[in-house]
Tab-separated table of C-alpha atoms in Angstrom:
chain	number	residue	atom	x	y	z
F	677	UNK	CA	13.479	-3.485	-17.179
F	678	UNK	CA	15.218	-2.328	-13.993
F	679	UNK	CA	18.486	-0.484	-14.776
F	680	UNK	CA	21.149	0.003	-12.116
F	681	UNK	CA	23.332	3.086	-11.965
F	682	UNK	CA	27.049	2.569	-12.475
F	683	UNK	CA	27.745	3.081	-8.751
F	684	UNK	CA	24.963	0.702	-7.785
F	685	UNK	CA	26.302	-1.874	-10.242
F	686	UNK	CA	29.773	-1.611	-8.758
F	687	UNK	CA	28.320	-1.981	-5.274
F	688	UNK	CA	26.446	-5.110	-6.346
F	689	UNK	CA	29.604	-6.606	-7.829
F	690	UNK	CA	31.543	-5.752	-4.674
F	691	UNK	CA	28.905	-7.477	-2.550
F	692	UNK	CA	29.045	-10.586	-4.718
F	693	UNK	CA	32.821	-10.799	-4.376
F	694	UNK	CA	32.617	-10.097	-0.648
F	695	UNK	CA	30.061	-12.845	-0.106
F	696	UNK	CA	31.917	-15.357	-2.259
F	697	UNK	CA	35.446	-14.617	-0.980
F	698	UNK	CA	37.102	-17.173	1.316
F	699	UNK	CA	36.818	-16.389	5.023
F	700	UNK	CA	40.149	-15.472	6.660
F	701	UNK	CA	40.930	-16.925	10.102
F	702	UNK	CA	43.186	-14.945	12.373
F	703	UNK	CA	46.151	-16.556	14.061
F	704	UNK	CA	45.315	-18.649	17.081
F	705	UNK	CA	41.739	-19.395	16.030
F	706	UNK	CA	40.693	-23.001	15.387
F	707	UNK	CA	40.588	-23.972	11.686
F	708	UNK	CA	37.278	-25.296	10.387
F	709	UNK	CA	36.769	-29.057	10.591
F	710	UNK	CA	36.776	-30.989	7.293
F	711	UNK	CA	33.346	-31.277	5.733
F	712	UNK	CA	31.809	-34.651	4.921
F	713	UNK	CA	32.917	-34.116	1.332
F	714	UNK	CA	36.553	-33.976	2.532
F	715	UNK	CA	36.342	-37.027	4.819
F	716	UNK	CA	38.820	-39.815	4.069
F	717	UNK	CA	37.899	-43.499	3.839
F	718	UNK	CA	40.463	-46.266	3.399
F	719	UNK	CA	39.319	-49.483	1.745
F	720	UNK	CA	42.101	-51.743	2.934
F	721	UNK	CA	43.702	-54.940	1.683
F	722	UNK	CA	41.543	-55.939	-1.287
F	723	UNK	CA	42.569	-57.587	-4.530
F	724	UNK	CA	42.031	-54.833	-7.108
F	725	UNK	CA	40.866	-55.674	-10.627
F	726	UNK	CA	41.152	-52.212	-12.130
F	727	UNK	CA	38.999	-52.557	-15.271
F	728	UNK	CA	41.782	-51.962	-17.783
F	729	UNK	CA	42.341	-55.656	-18.462
F	730	UNK	CA	45.510	-55.679	-16.346
F	731	UNK	CA	46.196	-58.576	-13.989
F	732	UNK	CA	44.649	-58.384	-10.506
F	733	UNK	CA	46.767	-56.674	-7.829
F	734	UNK	CA	46.480	-58.342	-4.405
F	735	UNK	CA	46.527	-56.619	-1.001
F	736	UNK	CA	45.839	-53.098	-2.227
F	737	UNK	CA	44.498	-50.039	-0.436
F	738	UNK	CA	42.087	-47.568	-2.022
F	739	UNK	CA	41.938	-44.154	-0.375
F	740	UNK	CA	38.793	-42.121	-1.025
F	741	UNK	CA	38.117	-38.488	-0.200
F	742	UNK	CA	34.492	-37.514	-0.631
F	743	UNK	CA	33.371	-38.911	-3.971
F	744	UNK	CA	36.802	-39.476	-5.566
F	745	UNK	CA	39.688	-41.880	-5.303
F	746	UNK	CA	42.782	-40.161	-3.889
F	747	UNK	CA	45.284	-42.993	-4.237
F	748	UNK	CA	45.652	-46.728	-4.871
F	749	UNK	CA	48.665	-48.695	-3.674
F	750	UNK	CA	49.997	-51.687	-1.735
F	751	UNK	CA	48.517	-52.150	1.718
F	752	UNK	CA	50.033	-49.756	4.227
F	753	UNK	CA	51.889	-47.668	1.630
F	754	UNK	CA	49.563	-44.666	1.358
F	755	UNK	CA	50.947	-41.929	3.565
F	756	UNK	CA	47.736	-39.915	3.724
F	757	UNK	CA	45.890	-42.960	5.080
F	758	UNK	CA	47.873	-42.602	8.315
F	759	UNK	CA	46.171	-39.299	9.178
F	760	UNK	CA	43.911	-39.076	12.173
F	761	UNK	CA	40.237	-39.466	11.469
F	762	UNK	CA	40.566	-41.761	8.459
F	763	UNK	CA	37.740	-44.299	8.433
F	764	UNK	CA	38.932	-47.796	7.476
F	765	UNK	CA	36.883	-50.486	5.765
F	766	UNK	CA	38.712	-53.814	5.994
F	767	UNK	CA	38.505	-55.647	2.651
F	768	UNK	CA	41.147	-58.329	3.160
F	769	UNK	CA	40.074	-61.447	1.290
F	770	UNK	CA	37.743	-59.464	-0.968
F	771	UNK	CA	37.906	-58.327	-4.592
F	772	UNK	CA	37.234	-54.860	-5.951
F	773	UNK	CA	36.127	-54.168	-9.524
F	774	UNK	CA	35.025	-50.835	-11.028
F	775	UNK	CA	31.319	-50.084	-10.943
F	776	UNK	CA	29.482	-51.939	-13.714
F	777	UNK	CA	27.861	-50.002	-16.565
F	778	UNK	CA	24.796	-51.077	-18.545
F	779	UNK	CA	25.258	-49.308	-21.867
F	780	UNK	CA	21.727	-49.839	-23.193
F	781	UNK	CA	18.674	-49.229	-21.016
F	782	UNK	CA	15.228	-47.690	-21.475
F	783	UNK	CA	13.894	-46.064	-18.328
F	784	UNK	CA	10.842	-44.190	-19.615
F	785	UNK	CA	9.013	-45.737	-22.577
F	786	UNK	CA	6.438	-44.947	-21.388
F	787	UNK	CA	7.374	-43.044	-18.230
F	788	UNK	CA	6.809	-45.072	-15.081
F	789	UNK	CA	8.895	-43.570	-12.293
F	790	UNK	CA	8.003	-46.251	-9.744
F	791	UNK	CA	9.166	-49.074	-12.016
F	792	UNK	CA	12.249	-47.166	-13.154
F	793	UNK	CA	13.305	-46.454	-9.570
F	794	UNK	CA	12.862	-50.128	-8.658
F	795	UNK	CA	14.998	-51.291	-11.592
F	796	UNK	CA	17.642	-48.672	-10.831
F	797	UNK	CA	17.721	-49.762	-7.184
F	798	UNK	CA	18.254	-53.378	-8.251
F	799	UNK	CA	21.086	-52.227	-10.501
F	800	UNK	CA	22.869	-50.169	-7.866
F	801	UNK	CA	22.835	-52.771	-5.116
F	802	UNK	CA	24.320	-55.290	-7.576
F	803	UNK	CA	27.304	-53.097	-8.432
F	804	UNK	CA	25.979	-51.028	-11.355
F	805	UNK	CA	27.029	-47.401	-10.912
F	806	UNK	CA	26.084	-45.942	-14.329
F	807	UNK	CA	23.680	-46.624	-17.188
F	808	UNK	CA	23.255	-45.262	-20.701
F	809	UNK	CA	19.602	-44.509	-21.541
F	810	UNK	CA	19.030	-44.953	-25.249
F	811	UNK	CA	15.660	-43.353	-26.164
F	812	UNK	CA	12.957	-42.271	-23.786
F	813	UNK	CA	10.816	-39.440	-22.535
F	814	UNK	CA	13.616	-37.211	-21.326
F	815	UNK	CA	11.287	-35.219	-19.115
F	816	UNK	CA	11.111	-38.308	-16.919
F	817	UNK	CA	14.691	-39.487	-17.484
F	818	UNK	CA	16.063	-36.057	-16.645
F	819	UNK	CA	14.346	-36.132	-13.263
F	820	UNK	CA	15.565	-39.682	-12.586
F	821	UNK	CA	19.092	-38.566	-13.503
F	822	UNK	CA	18.844	-35.619	-11.107
F	823	UNK	CA	17.547	-37.804	-8.270
F	824	UNK	CA	20.294	-40.374	-8.896
F	825	UNK	CA	23.003	-37.712	-9.004
F	826	UNK	CA	21.894	-36.064	-5.755
F	827	UNK	CA	21.403	-39.379	-3.964
F	828	UNK	CA	17.684	-38.833	-3.444
F	829	UNK	CA	17.106	-42.340	-4.801
F	830	UNK	CA	19.495	-45.325	-4.749
F	831	UNK	CA	20.405	-45.481	-8.419
F	832	UNK	CA	23.295	-45.510	-10.871
F	833	UNK	CA	24.144	-42.247	-12.614
F	834	UNK	CA	22.211	-41.890	-15.882
F	835	UNK	CA	23.565	-40.577	-19.193
F	836	UNK	CA	20.998	-40.283	-21.950
F	837	UNK	CA	20.335	-39.597	-25.612
F	838	UNK	CA	17.934	-37.435	-27.604
F	839	UNK	CA	16.546	-39.311	-30.608
F	840	UNK	CA	16.645	-38.310	-34.257
F	841	UNK	CA	14.916	-40.369	-36.945
F	842	UNK	CA	13.148	-40.041	-40.246
F	843	UNK	CA	9.511	-38.869	-40.245
F	844	UNK	CA	8.215	-42.397	-40.947
F	845	UNK	CA	9.467	-43.624	-37.586
F	846	UNK	CA	7.159	-41.315	-35.657
F	847	UNK	CA	4.116	-43.430	-36.375
F	848	UNK	CA	5.609	-45.893	-33.863
F	849	UNK	CA	3.339	-46.151	-30.818
F	850	UNK	CA	6.357	-46.012	-28.502
F	851	UNK	CA	7.097	-42.483	-29.694
F	852	UNK	CA	3.650	-41.300	-28.700
F	853	UNK	CA	4.102	-42.858	-25.269
F	854	UNK	CA	7.465	-41.161	-24.817
F	855	UNK	CA	6.379	-37.718	-26.022
F	856	UNK	CA	2.853	-37.465	-24.646
F	857	UNK	CA	1.447	-33.971	-24.972
F	858	UNK	CA	3.763	-33.066	-27.848
F	859	UNK	CA	3.237	-33.830	-31.517
F	860	UNK	CA	5.368	-36.907	-32.315
F	861	UNK	CA	8.603	-35.849	-33.939
F	862	UNK	CA	8.396	-32.286	-32.623
F	863	UNK	CA	9.811	-32.666	-29.118
F	864	UNK	CA	13.447	-31.704	-28.460
F	865	UNK	CA	14.152	-35.242	-27.247
F	866	UNK	CA	12.551	-37.039	-30.240
F	867	UNK	CA	12.883	-35.104	-33.491
F	868	UNK	CA	11.793	-36.007	-36.998
F	869	UNK	CA	14.594	-35.172	-39.432
F	870	UNK	CA	14.449	-34.715	-43.196
F	871	UNK	CA	16.394	-32.842	-45.872
F	872	UNK	CA	14.690	-29.559	-44.910
F	873	UNK	CA	15.640	-29.732	-41.222
F	874	UNK	CA	17.939	-27.069	-39.838
F	875	UNK	CA	20.353	-29.507	-38.203
F	876	UNK	CA	22.174	-26.830	-36.243
F	877	UNK	CA	18.918	-25.851	-34.567
F	878	UNK	CA	17.846	-29.480	-34.107
F	879	UNK	CA	21.084	-30.403	-32.342
F	880	UNK	CA	20.893	-27.261	-30.206
F	881	UNK	CA	17.384	-28.224	-29.119
F	882	UNK	CA	18.630	-31.698	-28.231
F	883	UNK	CA	21.453	-30.176	-26.199
F	884	UNK	CA	18.848	-28.262	-24.218
F	885	UNK	CA	17.588	-31.545	-22.763
F	886	UNK	CA	21.023	-32.040	-21.119
F	887	UNK	CA	21.525	-35.151	-23.257
F	888	UNK	CA	24.997	-36.624	-23.539
F	889	UNK	CA	24.382	-37.751	-27.109
F	890	UNK	CA	22.173	-37.871	-30.153
F	891	UNK	CA	20.798	-41.311	-30.934
F	892	UNK	CA	20.452	-41.799	-34.690
F	893	UNK	CA	17.602	-44.249	-34.691
F	894	UNK	CA	15.890	-45.120	-37.970
F	895	UNK	CA	14.606	-44.235	-41.436
F	896	UNK	CA	17.403	-41.872	-42.436
F	897	UNK	CA	19.528	-41.906	-45.606
F	898	UNK	CA	23.300	-42.046	-45.360
F	899	UNK	CA	23.831	-38.361	-46.122
F	900	UNK	CA	21.629	-37.314	-43.200
F	901	UNK	CA	23.271	-39.786	-40.824
F	902	UNK	CA	26.598	-38.210	-41.740
F	903	UNK	CA	25.288	-34.644	-41.464
F	904	UNK	CA	23.692	-35.254	-38.050
F	905	UNK	CA	26.911	-36.815	-36.779
F	906	UNK	CA	29.014	-33.933	-38.008
F	907	UNK	CA	26.788	-31.279	-36.443
F	908	UNK	CA	26.464	-33.143	-33.152
F	909	UNK	CA	30.225	-33.411	-32.860
F	910	UNK	CA	30.596	-29.702	-33.624
F	911	UNK	CA	28.309	-29.034	-30.673
F	912	UNK	CA	30.223	-31.461	-28.447
F	913	UNK	CA	27.581	-34.173	-28.315
F	914	UNK	CA	28.360	-37.826	-28.823
F	915	UNK	CA	26.487	-39.817	-31.459
F	916	UNK	CA	25.024	-43.213	-30.625
F	917	UNK	CA	23.339	-45.064	-33.485
F	918	UNK	CA	21.687	-48.289	-34.466
F	919	UNK	CA	24.322	-50.206	-36.392
F	920	UNK	CA	21.960	-50.181	-39.361
F	921	UNK	CA	19.792	-47.077	-39.687
F	922	UNK	CA	17.528	-48.620	-42.293
F	923	UNK	CA	17.807	-47.878	-45.206
F	924	UNK	CA	21.391	-46.835	-44.364
F	925	UNK	CA	23.768	-49.777	-44.358
F	926	UNK	CA	26.122	-50.478	-41.448
F	927	UNK	CA	29.201	-49.501	-43.480
F	928	UNK	CA	27.731	-46.036	-44.041
F	929	UNK	CA	26.747	-45.645	-40.374
F	930	UNK	CA	30.309	-46.462	-39.342
F	931	UNK	CA	31.778	-44.219	-42.055
F	932	UNK	CA	29.668	-41.326	-40.741
F	933	UNK	CA	31.864	-41.352	-37.638
F	934	UNK	CA	29.313	-42.248	-34.964
F	935	UNK	CA	30.848	-43.051	-31.585
F	936	UNK	CA	28.881	-46.183	-30.667
F	937	UNK	CA	26.716	-48.592	-32.667
F	938	UNK	CA	24.047	-50.730	-31.031
F	939	UNK	CA	22.953	-54.290	-31.814
F	940	UNK	CA	25.560	-56.594	-33.311
F	941	UNK	CA	22.738	-58.309	-35.178
F	942	UNK	CA	22.024	-55.246	-37.328
F	943	UNK	CA	25.605	-55.280	-38.635
F	944	UNK	CA	24.785	-58.454	-40.550
F	945	UNK	CA	22.496	-56.512	-42.893
F	946	UNK	CA	25.637	-55.329	-44.659
F	947	UNK	CA	25.533	-58.745	-46.355
F	948	UNK	CA	21.981	-58.401	-47.667
F	949	UNK	CA	22.006	-57.828	-51.451
F	950	UNK	CA	18.966	-55.548	-51.119
F	951	UNK	CA	18.866	-53.391	-47.999
F	952	UNK	CA	15.568	-53.057	-46.137
F	953	UNK	CA	13.992	-49.740	-47.077
F	954	UNK	CA	12.749	-48.911	-43.599
F	955	UNK	CA	13.188	-49.741	-39.933
F	956	UNK	CA	9.561	-50.842	-39.854
F	957	UNK	CA	10.358	-53.812	-42.120
F	958	UNK	CA	11.455	-56.469	-39.637
F	959	UNK	CA	12.460	-59.125	-42.158
F	960	UNK	CA	15.098	-61.192	-40.352
F	961	UNK	CA	18.646	-61.403	-41.631
F	962	UNK	CA	19.259	-64.431	-43.833
F	963	UNK	CA	21.823	-66.514	-41.927
F	964	UNK	CA	22.981	-68.311	-45.060
F	965	UNK	CA	24.579	-65.095	-46.320
F	966	UNK	CA	27.379	-65.457	-43.768
F	967	UNK	CA	30.454	-67.419	-44.800
F	968	UNK	CA	29.804	-71.102	-44.035
F	969	UNK	CA	32.962	-71.428	-41.929
F	970	UNK	CA	35.357	-69.164	-40.094
F	971	UNK	CA	35.316	-65.373	-40.132
F	972	UNK	CA	33.024	-63.708	-42.616
F	973	UNK	CA	35.093	-61.432	-44.923
F	974	UNK	CA	32.406	-58.743	-45.216
F	975	UNK	CA	32.046	-58.538	-41.449
F	976	UNK	CA	35.827	-58.476	-41.148
F	977	UNK	CA	35.849	-55.342	-43.299
F	978	UNK	CA	33.272	-53.662	-41.061
F	979	UNK	CA	35.255	-54.520	-37.954
F	980	UNK	CA	38.487	-53.172	-39.447
F	981	UNK	CA	36.735	-49.872	-40.130
F	982	UNK	CA	35.326	-49.789	-36.591
F	983	UNK	CA	38.799	-50.389	-35.182
F	984	UNK	CA	40.273	-47.623	-37.325
F	985	UNK	CA	37.622	-45.149	-36.207
F	986	UNK	CA	37.444	-46.250	-32.573
F	987	UNK	CA	33.770	-47.228	-32.890
F	988	UNK	CA	32.390	-49.086	-29.874
F	989	UNK	CA	29.944	-51.976	-30.291
F	990	UNK	CA	26.999	-52.076	-27.880
F	991	UNK	CA	26.258	-55.690	-28.761
F	992	UNK	CA	23.046	-56.445	-26.753
F	993	UNK	CA	23.691	-60.105	-27.541
F	994	UNK	CA	22.019	-61.747	-24.544
F	995	UNK	CA	18.652	-60.311	-25.603
F	996	UNK	CA	18.768	-62.091	-28.965
F	997	UNK	CA	20.052	-65.362	-27.511
F	998	UNK	CA	17.419	-65.415	-24.769
F	999	UNK	CA	14.547	-64.579	-27.116
F	1000	UNK	CA	15.658	-67.206	-29.631
F	1001	UNK	CA	15.682	-69.842	-26.892
F	1002	UNK	CA	12.224	-68.783	-25.738
F	1003	UNK	CA	10.849	-69.160	-29.281
F	1004	UNK	CA	11.579	-72.880	-29.148
F	1005	UNK	CA	8.890	-73.145	-26.486
F	1006	UNK	CA	6.709	-70.504	-28.176
F	1007	UNK	CA	7.144	-70.915	-31.960
F	1008	UNK	CA	4.179	-68.627	-32.555
F	1009	UNK	CA	6.289	-65.622	-31.588
F	1010	UNK	CA	7.713	-63.528	-34.390
F	1011	UNK	CA	11.470	-63.983	-34.770
F	1012	UNK	CA	13.881	-61.174	-34.047
F	1013	UNK	CA	16.190	-59.910	-36.768
F	1014	UNK	CA	18.891	-62.491	-35.890
F	1015	UNK	CA	18.976	-65.935	-34.364
F	1016	UNK	CA	20.942	-66.602	-31.205
F	1017	UNK	CA	23.744	-68.551	-32.952
F	1018	UNK	CA	24.188	-65.803	-35.562
F	1019	UNK	CA	24.378	-63.151	-32.863
F	1020	UNK	CA	27.011	-65.133	-30.966
F	1021	UNK	CA	29.023	-65.578	-34.147
F	1022	UNK	CA	28.910	-61.866	-34.999
F	1023	UNK	CA	29.971	-60.759	-31.518
F	1024	UNK	CA	32.720	-63.379	-31.293
F	1025	UNK	CA	34.219	-62.211	-34.591
F	1026	UNK	CA	34.028	-58.584	-33.449
F	1027	UNK	CA	35.800	-59.396	-30.181
F	1028	UNK	CA	38.485	-61.469	-31.893
F	1029	UNK	CA	39.033	-58.586	-34.329
F	1030	UNK	CA	39.698	-56.269	-31.381
F	1031	UNK	CA	36.506	-54.184	-31.549
F	1032	UNK	CA	35.699	-52.688	-28.109
F	1033	UNK	CA	32.425	-54.174	-26.849
F	1034	UNK	CA	30.288	-52.716	-24.065
F	1035	UNK	CA	27.658	-54.511	-21.994
F	1036	UNK	CA	24.283	-53.187	-23.093
F	1037	UNK	CA	21.080	-55.086	-22.396
F	1038	UNK	CA	18.074	-53.325	-23.966
F	1039	UNK	CA	15.979	-54.944	-21.220
F	1040	UNK	CA	15.419	-54.513	-17.500
F	1041	UNK	CA	14.332	-57.938	-16.269
F	1042	UNK	CA	11.188	-58.907	-14.414
F	1043	UNK	CA	9.997	-58.914	-10.854
F	1044	UNK	CA	11.426	-62.394	-10.234
F	1045	UNK	CA	14.963	-61.378	-11.180
F	1046	UNK	CA	17.272	-60.902	-8.208
F	1047	UNK	CA	20.074	-59.558	-10.399
F	1048	UNK	CA	20.180	-56.822	-13.039
F	1049	UNK	CA	19.990	-57.558	-16.752
F	1050	UNK	CA	23.618	-56.526	-17.259
F	1051	UNK	CA	24.652	-59.782	-15.557
F	1052	UNK	CA	23.027	-61.637	-18.480
F	1053	UNK	CA	25.140	-59.672	-20.957
F	1054	UNK	CA	28.268	-60.320	-18.902
F	1055	UNK	CA	27.554	-64.061	-18.878
F	1056	UNK	CA	26.776	-63.951	-22.613
F	1057	UNK	CA	30.196	-62.473	-23.354
F	1058	UNK	CA	31.925	-64.986	-21.083
F	1059	UNK	CA	30.039	-68.199	-21.764
F	1060	UNK	CA	28.656	-67.785	-25.306
F	1061	UNK	CA	31.259	-65.544	-26.924
F	1062	UNK	CA	34.222	-66.953	-24.996
F	1063	UNK	CA	35.805	-63.750	-23.692
F	1064	UNK	CA	38.191	-64.212	-20.725
F	1065	UNK	CA	36.905	-62.826	-17.452
F	1066	UNK	CA	39.344	-59.901	-17.352
F	1067	UNK	CA	38.181	-58.776	-20.778
F	1068	UNK	CA	34.526	-59.173	-19.816
F	1069	UNK	CA	35.088	-56.994	-16.751
F	1070	UNK	CA	36.794	-54.399	-18.958
F	1071	UNK	CA	33.778	-54.436	-21.301
F	1072	UNK	CA	31.397	-53.983	-18.384
F	1073	UNK	CA	33.387	-51.107	-16.874
F	1074	UNK	CA	35.954	-49.123	-18.865
F	1075	UNK	CA	34.443	-49.735	-22.309
F	1076	UNK	CA	31.019	-48.861	-20.917
F	1077	UNK	CA	32.423	-45.619	-19.540
F	1078	UNK	CA	33.912	-44.823	-22.940
F	1079	UNK	CA	30.564	-45.545	-24.594
F	1080	UNK	CA	28.897	-43.050	-22.265
F	1081	UNK	CA	31.651	-40.468	-22.776
F	1082	UNK	CA	32.599	-40.677	-19.090
F	1083	UNK	CA	35.935	-42.518	-19.089
F	1084	UNK	CA	37.694	-39.491	-17.589
F	1085	UNK	CA	35.647	-40.016	-14.415
F	1086	UNK	CA	34.739	-43.705	-14.222
F	1087	UNK	CA	35.308	-47.171	-15.622
F	1088	UNK	CA	38.563	-48.031	-13.832
F	1089	UNK	CA	40.065	-47.982	-10.345
F	1090	UNK	CA	42.459	-45.049	-10.579
F	1091	UNK	CA	43.434	-42.000	-8.546
F	1092	UNK	CA	41.374	-38.981	-9.574
F	1093	UNK	CA	38.392	-40.958	-10.785
F	1094	UNK	CA	35.072	-41.272	-9.008
F	1095	UNK	CA	34.930	-43.777	-6.176
F	1096	UNK	CA	32.648	-46.114	-8.114
F	1097	UNK	CA	33.345	-49.767	-7.419
F	1098	UNK	CA	31.880	-53.076	-6.327
F	1099	UNK	CA	33.265	-55.257	-3.536
F	1100	UNK	CA	33.001	-59.026	-4.110
F	1101	UNK	CA	33.727	-61.857	-1.694
F	1102	UNK	CA	34.809	-64.282	-4.453
F	1103	UNK	CA	37.207	-63.964	-7.384
F	1104	UNK	CA	35.432	-62.918	-10.634
F	1105	UNK	CA	38.555	-63.638	-12.699
F	1106	UNK	CA	38.573	-67.267	-11.614
F	1107	UNK	CA	34.828	-67.502	-12.331
F	1108	UNK	CA	32.848	-64.591	-13.799
F	1109	UNK	CA	29.728	-65.931	-12.065
F	1110	UNK	CA	31.299	-64.651	-8.833
F	1111	UNK	CA	30.038	-61.160	-9.648
F	1112	UNK	CA	27.001	-62.395	-7.743
F	1113	UNK	CA	29.108	-62.490	-4.575
F	1114	UNK	CA	28.744	-58.738	-4.115
F	1115	UNK	CA	29.114	-57.401	-0.588
F	1116	UNK	CA	28.690	-53.716	-1.272
F	1117	UNK	CA	28.565	-51.078	-3.972
F	1118	UNK	CA	30.436	-47.810	-3.587
F	1119	UNK	CA	29.058	-45.044	-5.775
F	1120	UNK	CA	30.578	-41.571	-5.628
F	1121	UNK	CA	32.076	-42.577	-2.280
F	1122	UNK	CA	28.766	-43.623	-0.732
F	1123	UNK	CA	28.364	-47.218	0.496
F	1124	UNK	CA	25.394	-49.376	-0.453
F	1125	UNK	CA	25.723	-52.723	1.376
F	1126	UNK	CA	24.094	-55.626	-0.453
F	1127	UNK	CA	22.511	-56.620	2.855
F	1128	UNK	CA	20.446	-53.419	2.670
F	1129	UNK	CA	18.967	-54.276	-0.752
F	1130	UNK	CA	15.186	-54.308	-0.848
F	1131	UNK	CA	14.046	-56.549	-3.737
F	1132	UNK	CA	11.749	-55.111	-6.377
F	1133	UNK	CA	8.079	-55.859	-5.861
F	1134	UNK	CA	5.127	-56.677	-8.077
F	1135	UNK	CA	3.513	-53.415	-7.044
F	1136	UNK	CA	6.564	-51.468	-8.227
F	1137	UNK	CA	7.058	-53.367	-11.471
F	1138	UNK	CA	3.409	-53.281	-12.574
F	1139	UNK	CA	1.417	-55.779	-14.578
F	1140	UNK	CA	3.915	-56.349	-17.401
F	1141	UNK	CA	5.780	-58.973	-15.399
F	1142	UNK	CA	4.718	-62.479	-14.453
């Protein structure tokens, strides 16, 4: 090992400080011009729907410097917007909502960068500025996240989870596809956990993948779900979990203190007199266990506990409704764990109880889809569940940001937050279907006009799509 003398060390430190110190300009010399990161853009005269659930504010200006919002206020009221060199984008007659967030995607099971980039491109040009990846090969997802963050590819920002599950889960063929070259259950991004596992080390390994969260997936008893959650929180990681981590019941998953639970359908297993022993047992929930009319009292208890703890529900309802409808034409297909009507009922009761619901999809759509899958979840919440448009927009923006642990930077139109928003030509509060009227996406201050969107192709999406 090379060892520097004390004088040489001091010289090195002095050089570092000299090179990193701000440059002084003598009087009379021209100051440096603002960099692109300091450039100001004024988005003028739009109706702002800020994502909080508040009423729309007409004729507002949004001032952006670099990648962040500087100020929001009535048209013509922002003093800094009067400076020379401010670029103005006229949005009179248009509507601005925060960037949409899909809180349940899978970008790399198995890794297919070409397909993932195509799906991400479709998302971005439709107003999606962030996604939450819920279990994948993080070697691939990490690179996609880097490319999205640097703007090398047109894509939403990606926040992702490292998986923990019981050893039985790692016989799943998807695990092998997402951890190729590593023994299943032994990779830092997909770890098999049992009573002998050093959880402090396991969580530290997961942190090394740059994950935002641990996803507690399957085949774990209640005591381990609780222990994983506790250790992850100690190490400043969020915990995202299936709402039933078979054989652990939903009530125990919620009591463990996880931050977000996925799949409203799985919550219904709290009613089963005998809990399924493993995730691999796909016996559907028995619909007749729900109360015949009105709110189910057992579900009401779960939702009260979620409210008390601040647990977010990543419902993924549109997936179950769509699949159930498809089975009517293809009865040979195996049923999912819940029917469409049961899923709608569970999500509606959760919403009416006040549980925060994000817009996760657990699907990415096919080559024929012009719009991202998150639109399906938005329409599910509006049309099937009955949520008012303002609340749906809040679910698709601010609640999604909270689910990803990013609400300090995104999810609402507010000074100090990232300039992530979508510009629409028609009012989404009057009709939520007007989210399809997108003119442009702004992500981290960069404009992506819808007119520039290049639709996904069969060659990009591969042979899995018709």
